[in-house]
Short mmCIF file of C-alpha atoms in Angstrom, two decimals:
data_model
loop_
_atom_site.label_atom_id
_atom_site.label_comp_id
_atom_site.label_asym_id
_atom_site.label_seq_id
_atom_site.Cartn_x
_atom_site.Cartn_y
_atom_site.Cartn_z
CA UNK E 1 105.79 85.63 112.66
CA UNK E 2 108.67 83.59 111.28
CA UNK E 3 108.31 82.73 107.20
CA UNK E 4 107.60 78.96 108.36
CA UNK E 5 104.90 79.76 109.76
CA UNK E 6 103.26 82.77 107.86
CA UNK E 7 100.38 81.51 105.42
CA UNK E 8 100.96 81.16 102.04
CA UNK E 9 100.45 84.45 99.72
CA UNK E 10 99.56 83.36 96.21
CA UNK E 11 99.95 86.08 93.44
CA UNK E 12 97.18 86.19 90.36
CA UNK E 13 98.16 88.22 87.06
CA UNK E 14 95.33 88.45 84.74
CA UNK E 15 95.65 88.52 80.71
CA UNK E 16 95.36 91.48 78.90
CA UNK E 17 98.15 91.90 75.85
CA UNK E 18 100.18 95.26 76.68
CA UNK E 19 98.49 96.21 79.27
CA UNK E 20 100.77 93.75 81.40
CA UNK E 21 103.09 96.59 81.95
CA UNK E 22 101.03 97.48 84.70
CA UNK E 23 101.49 94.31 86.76
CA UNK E 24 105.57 95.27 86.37
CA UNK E 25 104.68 98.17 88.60
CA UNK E 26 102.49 95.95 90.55
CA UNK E 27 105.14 93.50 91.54
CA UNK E 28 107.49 96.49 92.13
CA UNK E 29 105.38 97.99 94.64
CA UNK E 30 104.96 94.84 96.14
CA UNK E 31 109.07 94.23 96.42
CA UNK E 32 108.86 98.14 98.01
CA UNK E 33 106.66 97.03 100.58
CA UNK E 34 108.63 94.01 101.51
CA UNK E 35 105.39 91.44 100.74
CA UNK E 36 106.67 88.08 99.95
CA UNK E 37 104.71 86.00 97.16
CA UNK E 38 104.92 82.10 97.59
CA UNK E 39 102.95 81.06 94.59
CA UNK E 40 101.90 82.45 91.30
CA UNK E 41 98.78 82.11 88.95
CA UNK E 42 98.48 83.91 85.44
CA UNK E 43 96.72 83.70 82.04
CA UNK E 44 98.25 84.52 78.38
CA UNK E 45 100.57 87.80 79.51
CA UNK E 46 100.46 87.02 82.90
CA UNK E 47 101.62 83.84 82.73
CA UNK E 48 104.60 85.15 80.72
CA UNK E 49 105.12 87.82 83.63
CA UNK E 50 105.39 84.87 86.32
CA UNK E 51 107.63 82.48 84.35
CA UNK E 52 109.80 85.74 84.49
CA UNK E 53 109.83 86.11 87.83
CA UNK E 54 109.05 82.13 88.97
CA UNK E 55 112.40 81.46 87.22
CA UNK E 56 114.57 84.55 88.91
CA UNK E 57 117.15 83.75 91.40
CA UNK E 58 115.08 86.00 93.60
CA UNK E 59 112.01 87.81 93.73
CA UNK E 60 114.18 91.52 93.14
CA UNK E 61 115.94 90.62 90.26
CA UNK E 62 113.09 88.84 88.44
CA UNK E 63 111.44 92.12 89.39
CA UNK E 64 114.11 94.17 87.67
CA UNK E 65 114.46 91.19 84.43
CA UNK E 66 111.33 92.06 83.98
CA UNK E 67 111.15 95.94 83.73
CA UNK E 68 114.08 95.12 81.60
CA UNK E 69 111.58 93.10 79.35
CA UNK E 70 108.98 95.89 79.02
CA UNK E 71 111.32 98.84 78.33
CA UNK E 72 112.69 96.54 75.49
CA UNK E 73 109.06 95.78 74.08
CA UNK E 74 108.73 99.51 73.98
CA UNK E 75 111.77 100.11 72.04
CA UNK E 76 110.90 96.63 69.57
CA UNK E 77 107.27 95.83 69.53
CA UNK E 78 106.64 92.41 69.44
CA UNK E 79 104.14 92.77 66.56
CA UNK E 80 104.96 91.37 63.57
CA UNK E 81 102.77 90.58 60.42
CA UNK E 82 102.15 87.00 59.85
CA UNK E 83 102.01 87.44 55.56
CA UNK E 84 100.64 84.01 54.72
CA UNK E 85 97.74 84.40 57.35
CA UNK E 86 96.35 87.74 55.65
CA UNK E 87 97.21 86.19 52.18
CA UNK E 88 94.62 83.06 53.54
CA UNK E 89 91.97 85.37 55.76
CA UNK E 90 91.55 87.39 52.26
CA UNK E 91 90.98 84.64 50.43
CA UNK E 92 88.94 83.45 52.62
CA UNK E 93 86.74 86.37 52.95
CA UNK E 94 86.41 86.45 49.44
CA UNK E 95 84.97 83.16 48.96
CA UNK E 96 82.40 83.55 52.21
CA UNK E 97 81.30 86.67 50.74
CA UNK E 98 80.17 85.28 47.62
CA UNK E 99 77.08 83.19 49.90
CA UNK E 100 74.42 84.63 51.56
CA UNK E 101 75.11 85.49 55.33
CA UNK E 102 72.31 83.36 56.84
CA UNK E 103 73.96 79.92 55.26
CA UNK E 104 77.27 81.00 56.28
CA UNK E 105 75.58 81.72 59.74
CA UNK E 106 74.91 77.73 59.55
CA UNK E 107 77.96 76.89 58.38
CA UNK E 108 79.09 78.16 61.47
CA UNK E 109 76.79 77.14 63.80
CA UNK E 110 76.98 73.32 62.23
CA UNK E 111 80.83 73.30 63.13
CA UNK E 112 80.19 74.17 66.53
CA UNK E 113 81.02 71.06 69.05
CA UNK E 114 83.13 69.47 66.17
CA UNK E 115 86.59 68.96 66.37
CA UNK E 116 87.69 68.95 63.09
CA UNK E 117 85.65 69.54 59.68
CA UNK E 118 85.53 72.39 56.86
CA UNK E 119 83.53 74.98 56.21
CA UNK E 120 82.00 74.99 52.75
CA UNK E 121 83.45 78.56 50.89
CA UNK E 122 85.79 79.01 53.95
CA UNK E 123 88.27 76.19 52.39
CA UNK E 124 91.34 78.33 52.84
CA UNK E 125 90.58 79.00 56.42
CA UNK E 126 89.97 75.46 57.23
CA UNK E 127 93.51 74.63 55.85
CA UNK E 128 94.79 77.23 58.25
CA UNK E 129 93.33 75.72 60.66
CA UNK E 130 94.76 78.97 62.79
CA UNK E 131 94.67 82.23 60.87
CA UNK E 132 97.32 83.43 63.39
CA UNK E 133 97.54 87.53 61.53
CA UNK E 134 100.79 87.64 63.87
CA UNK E 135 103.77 86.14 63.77
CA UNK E 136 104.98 84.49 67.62
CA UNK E 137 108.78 84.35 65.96
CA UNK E 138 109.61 87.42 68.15
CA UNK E 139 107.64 86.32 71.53
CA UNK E 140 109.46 83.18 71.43
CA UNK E 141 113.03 84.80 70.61
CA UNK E 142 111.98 87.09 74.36
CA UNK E 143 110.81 83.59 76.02
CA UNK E 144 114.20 82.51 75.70
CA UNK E 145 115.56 85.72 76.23
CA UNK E 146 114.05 86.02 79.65
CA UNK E 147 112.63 82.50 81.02
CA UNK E 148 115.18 80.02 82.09
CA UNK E 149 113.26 76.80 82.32
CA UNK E 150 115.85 75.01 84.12
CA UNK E 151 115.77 77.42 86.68
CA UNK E 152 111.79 77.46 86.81
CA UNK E 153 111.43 74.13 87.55
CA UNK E 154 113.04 74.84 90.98
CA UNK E 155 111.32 78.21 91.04
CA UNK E 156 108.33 78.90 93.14
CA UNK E 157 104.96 76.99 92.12
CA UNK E 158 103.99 78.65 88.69
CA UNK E 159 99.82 77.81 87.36
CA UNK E 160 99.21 79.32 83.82
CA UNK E 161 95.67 78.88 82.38
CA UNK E 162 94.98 77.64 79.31
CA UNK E 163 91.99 77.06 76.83
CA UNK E 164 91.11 74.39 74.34
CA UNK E 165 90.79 75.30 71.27
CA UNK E 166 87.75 74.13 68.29
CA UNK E 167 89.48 76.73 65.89
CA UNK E 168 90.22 80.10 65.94
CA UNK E 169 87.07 81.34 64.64
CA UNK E 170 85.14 79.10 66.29
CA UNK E 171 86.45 80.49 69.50
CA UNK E 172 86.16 83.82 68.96
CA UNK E 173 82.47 83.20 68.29
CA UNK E 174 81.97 81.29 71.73
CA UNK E 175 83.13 84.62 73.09
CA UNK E 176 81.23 86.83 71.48
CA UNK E 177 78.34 84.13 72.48
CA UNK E 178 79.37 84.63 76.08
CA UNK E 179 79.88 89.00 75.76
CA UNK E 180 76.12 88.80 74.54
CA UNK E 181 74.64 87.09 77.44
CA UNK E 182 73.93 83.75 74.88
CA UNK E 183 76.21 81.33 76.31
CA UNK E 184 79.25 80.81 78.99
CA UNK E 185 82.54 79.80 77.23
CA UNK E 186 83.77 76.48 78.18
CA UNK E 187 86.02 76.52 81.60
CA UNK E 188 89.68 77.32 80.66
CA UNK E 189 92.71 74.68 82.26
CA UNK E 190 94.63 75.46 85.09
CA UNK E 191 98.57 73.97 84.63
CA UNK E 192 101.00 73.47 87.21
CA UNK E 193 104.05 74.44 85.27
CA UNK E 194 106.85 72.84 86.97
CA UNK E 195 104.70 69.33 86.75
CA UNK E 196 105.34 69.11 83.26
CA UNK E 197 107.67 67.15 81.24
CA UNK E 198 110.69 69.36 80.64
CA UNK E 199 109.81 69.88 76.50
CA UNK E 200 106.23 70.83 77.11
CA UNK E 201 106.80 73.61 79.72
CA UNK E 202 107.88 76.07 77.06
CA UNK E 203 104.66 75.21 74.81
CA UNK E 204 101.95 75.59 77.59
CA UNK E 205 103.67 78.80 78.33
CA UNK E 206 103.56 80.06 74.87
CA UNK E 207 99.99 78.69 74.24
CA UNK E 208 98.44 80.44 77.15
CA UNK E 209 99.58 83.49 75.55
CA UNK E 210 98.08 82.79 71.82
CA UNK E 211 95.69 85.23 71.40
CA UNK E 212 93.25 84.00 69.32
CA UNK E 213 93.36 85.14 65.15
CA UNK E 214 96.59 86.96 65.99
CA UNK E 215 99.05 84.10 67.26
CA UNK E 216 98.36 80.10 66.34
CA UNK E 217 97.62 77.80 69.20
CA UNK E 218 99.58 75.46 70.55
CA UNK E 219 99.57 71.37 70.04
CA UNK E 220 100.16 70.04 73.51
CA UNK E 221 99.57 65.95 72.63
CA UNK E 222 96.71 65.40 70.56
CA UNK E 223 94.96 69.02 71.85
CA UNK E 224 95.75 72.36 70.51
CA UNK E 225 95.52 75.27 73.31
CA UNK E 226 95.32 79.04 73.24
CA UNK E 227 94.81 81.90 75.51
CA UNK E 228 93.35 81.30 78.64
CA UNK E 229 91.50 84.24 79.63
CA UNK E 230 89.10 82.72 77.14
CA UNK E 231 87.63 79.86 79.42
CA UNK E 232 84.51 81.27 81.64
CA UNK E 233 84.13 84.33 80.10
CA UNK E 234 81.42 85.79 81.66
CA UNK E 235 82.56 86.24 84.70
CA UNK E 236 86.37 86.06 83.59
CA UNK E 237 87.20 83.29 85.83
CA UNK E 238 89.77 81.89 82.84
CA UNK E 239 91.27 85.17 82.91
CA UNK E 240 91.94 85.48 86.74
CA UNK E 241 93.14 82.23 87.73
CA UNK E 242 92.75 82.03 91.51
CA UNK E 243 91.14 78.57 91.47
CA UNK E 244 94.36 76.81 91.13
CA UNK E 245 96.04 78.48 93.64
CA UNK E 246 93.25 77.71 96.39
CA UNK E 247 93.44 74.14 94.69
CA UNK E 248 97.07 74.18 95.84
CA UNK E 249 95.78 75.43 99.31
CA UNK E 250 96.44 79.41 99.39
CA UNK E 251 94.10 80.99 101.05
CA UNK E 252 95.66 84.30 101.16
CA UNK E 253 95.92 85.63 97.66
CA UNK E 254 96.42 89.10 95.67
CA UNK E 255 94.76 89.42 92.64
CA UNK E 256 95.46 92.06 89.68
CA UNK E 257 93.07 92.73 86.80
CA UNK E 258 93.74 94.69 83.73
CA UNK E 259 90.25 95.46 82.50
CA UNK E 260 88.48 98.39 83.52
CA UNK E 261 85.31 97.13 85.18
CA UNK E 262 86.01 93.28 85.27
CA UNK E 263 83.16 90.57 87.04
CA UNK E 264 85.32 88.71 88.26
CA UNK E 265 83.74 88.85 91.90
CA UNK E 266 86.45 88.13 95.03
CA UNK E 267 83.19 86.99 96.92
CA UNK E 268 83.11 83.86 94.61
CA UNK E 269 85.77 82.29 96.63
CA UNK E 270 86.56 81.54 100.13
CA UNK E 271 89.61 83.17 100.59
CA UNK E 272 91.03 86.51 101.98
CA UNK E 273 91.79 88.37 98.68
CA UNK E 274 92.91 92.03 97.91
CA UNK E 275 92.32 92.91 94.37
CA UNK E 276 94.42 95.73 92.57
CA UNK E 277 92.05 97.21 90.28
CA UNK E 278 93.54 100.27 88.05
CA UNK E 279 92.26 103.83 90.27
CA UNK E 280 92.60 105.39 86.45
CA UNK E 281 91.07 103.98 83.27
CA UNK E 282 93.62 101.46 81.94
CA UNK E 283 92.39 102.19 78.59
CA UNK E 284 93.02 105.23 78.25
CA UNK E 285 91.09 106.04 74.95
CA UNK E 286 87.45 105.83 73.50
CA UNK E 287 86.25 104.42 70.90
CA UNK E 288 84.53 100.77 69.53
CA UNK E 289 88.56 100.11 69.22
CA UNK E 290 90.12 101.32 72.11
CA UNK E 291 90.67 98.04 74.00
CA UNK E 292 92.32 96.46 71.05
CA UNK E 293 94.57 98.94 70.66
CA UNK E 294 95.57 99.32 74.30
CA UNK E 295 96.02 95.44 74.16
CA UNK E 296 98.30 95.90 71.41
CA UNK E 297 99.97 99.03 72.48
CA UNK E 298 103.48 97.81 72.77
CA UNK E 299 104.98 101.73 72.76
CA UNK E 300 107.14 103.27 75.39
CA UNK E 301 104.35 106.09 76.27
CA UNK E 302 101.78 103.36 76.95
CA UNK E 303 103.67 101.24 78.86
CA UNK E 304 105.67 103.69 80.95
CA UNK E 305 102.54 105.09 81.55
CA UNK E 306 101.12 101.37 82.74
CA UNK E 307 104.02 100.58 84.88
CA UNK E 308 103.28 104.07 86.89
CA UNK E 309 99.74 103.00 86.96
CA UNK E 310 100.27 99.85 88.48
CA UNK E 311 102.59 100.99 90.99
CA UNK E 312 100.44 103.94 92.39
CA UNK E 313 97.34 101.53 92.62
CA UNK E 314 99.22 98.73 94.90
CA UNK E 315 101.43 101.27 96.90
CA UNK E 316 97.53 102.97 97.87
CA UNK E 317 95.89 99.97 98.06
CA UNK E 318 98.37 97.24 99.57
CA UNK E 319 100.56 99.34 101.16
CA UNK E 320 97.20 100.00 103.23
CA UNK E 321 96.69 96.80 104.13
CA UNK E 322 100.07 96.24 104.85
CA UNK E 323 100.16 98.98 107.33
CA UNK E 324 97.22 97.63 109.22
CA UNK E 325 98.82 94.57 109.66
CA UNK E 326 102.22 95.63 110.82
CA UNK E 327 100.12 98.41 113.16
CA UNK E 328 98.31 95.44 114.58
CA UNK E 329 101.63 93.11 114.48
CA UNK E 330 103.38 96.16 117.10
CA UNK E 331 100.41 96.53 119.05
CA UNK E 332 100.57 93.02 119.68
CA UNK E 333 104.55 92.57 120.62
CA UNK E 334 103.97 95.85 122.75
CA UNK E 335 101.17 93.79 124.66
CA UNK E 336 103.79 90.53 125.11
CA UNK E 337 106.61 92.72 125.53
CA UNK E 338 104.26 94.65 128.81
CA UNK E 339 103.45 91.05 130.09
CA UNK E 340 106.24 90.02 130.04
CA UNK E 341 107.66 93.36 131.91
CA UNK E 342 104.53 92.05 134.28
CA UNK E 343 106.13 88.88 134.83
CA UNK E 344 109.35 89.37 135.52
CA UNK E 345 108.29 92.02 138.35
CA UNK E 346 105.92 89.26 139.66
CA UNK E 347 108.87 87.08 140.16
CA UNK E 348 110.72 89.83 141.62
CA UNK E 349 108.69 90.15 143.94
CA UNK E 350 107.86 86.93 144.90
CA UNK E 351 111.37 86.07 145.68
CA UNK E 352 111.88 89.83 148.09
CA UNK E 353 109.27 88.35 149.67
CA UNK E 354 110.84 84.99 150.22
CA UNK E 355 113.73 87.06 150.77
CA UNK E 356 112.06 89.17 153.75
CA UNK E 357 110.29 85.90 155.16
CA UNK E 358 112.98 84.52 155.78
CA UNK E 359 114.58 87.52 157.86
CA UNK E 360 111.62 87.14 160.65
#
């Protein structure tokens, strides 16, 4: 089947903080077993990972830019303290703590659906509108380390989810909400990258990647945005964008998740998916704090360990499919390659016997 007319494979890479080092081995597996990718979809470090490689001159070197990436987050983590945000948060804390729980309960719950507005006692908050505890000074200095925008806009089609956000606070409540079975989380935005105005391709990037409380969103117009893995929580739909992707038309797609145990379902969508779920626990610790420390685990034993991870899991699990299909792909030229052997002795034969006809 010529590239023209093989179907379109899109590529989804979900959110998840450090734990993106395993889609590096993902995508390096994939380059291994010669798998094109046409499209790409991805949500806060995802969407970092595919500017990387939508913006390579091809799909091997923005492969190897970025392993380069994650080997240099594991010698400089990207974590750095954002001073003025603690000095606020404790501040804050102090004056919320001086009021009874249940009214600051209300306080909260009265904000919700607001766009702007303070909370009584929580004045120092409110002023920070964002109580970003991290600083993004060093994620931006590796966005323009690593993503050429000029070159993205002529990259493959790039989709990068993103989520609106009511306040940091306020947001992380509406998940919590939507963990506890309460509520669903408002639906996240899906972004075609290269659509954008040259100045606001950088800022969607770098808002779909603002955790909330640890980075600031971003203002794109008169909205501020942050991480999208944050819209449709439930069933993580913000955090595995597929639906722009099938939007776009794909139909064939390969989709990578970074949570052990995510609902996102495949059977939700009418498409031919393979999902690359980690074989081994991609947190590899216990404890009420585990997750947020793999998430934040920007050290060279973590993500080495990742990158393996996600290579092993698509090598068993792609590779398979891949094998099926390029089984089934020989059967089938063996089959036109015999009828065609069929054929041309057919019109052999038919002209001998013209041949001898024309003897009697």
């Amino acid at each position: 089947m010529s590239d023209v007319d093989r179907p379109q494979l899109g590529l989804v890479l979900s959110g998840g903080g450090a734990k993106g080092a395993y889609q590096v081995g993902v995508l390096q597996a994939l380059q291994e077993l010669g798998v094109g990718v046409d499209m790409v979809a991805g949500t806060s470090i995802g969407a970092l990972n595919g500017a990387v490689l939508a913006c390579a001159p091809s799909y091997a070197e923005g492969v190897e830019r970025l392993r380069e990436l994650w080997l240099s987050l594991a010698d400089e983590s990207p974590l750095q303290a954002n001073v003025p945000a603690y000095v606020a948060l404790l501040a804050a804390a102090g004056l919320a703590m001086n009021r009874p729980m249940a009214e600051a309960l209300t306080q909260i719950v009265a904000l919700q659906g607001k766009n702007d507005g303070a909370l009584p006692g929580l004045q120092a908050l409110d002023e920070l509108r964002d109580p970003a505890l991290l600083s993004d000074k060093p994620l931006q200095r590796l966005f323009d380390e690593y993503v050429d925008l000029e070159r993205l806009a002529h990259g493959p089609p790039l989709y990068v989810a993103v989520y609106e956000s009511r306040g940091a606070f306020l947001d992380a409540l509406r998940c919590l909400a939507a963990e506890a079975g309460v509520a669903d989380t408002p639906p996240s935005r899906f972004v075609h990258v290269q659509s954008l105005p040259a100045n606001e391709r950088r800022n969607v990037l770098l808002a779909s990647a603002a955790i909330p409380l640890l980075y600031k969103a971003r203002r794109i117009k008169e909205r501020r945005y942050s991480d999208g893995g944050q819209g449709g929580w439930r069933k993580s739909h913000g955090n595995t964008p597929i639906t722009p992707l099938l939007d776009a038309g794909c139909r064939q797609l390969i989709v990578t998740h970074l949570s052990d145990g995510s609902l996102w379902n495949r059977n939700d969508f009418d498409a031919t998916v393979i999902e690359i779920r980690p074989e081994s626990r991609i947190v590899a610790e216990d404890g009420v704090m585990a997750g947020a420390r793999a998430t934040l685990g920007f050290n060279r034993s973590n993500i080495t360990r990742l990158i393996n991870l996600g290579h092993e899991d698509t090598l068993r699990c792609v590779g398979r499919v891949v094998r099926t299909a390029r089984g089934r792909q020989a059967l089938q030229r063996m089959e036109e390659s015999r009828s065609e052997a069929v054929r041309v002795e057919e019109a052999a034969d038919a002209r001998l016997a013209e041949a001898l006809s024309r003897l009697r």
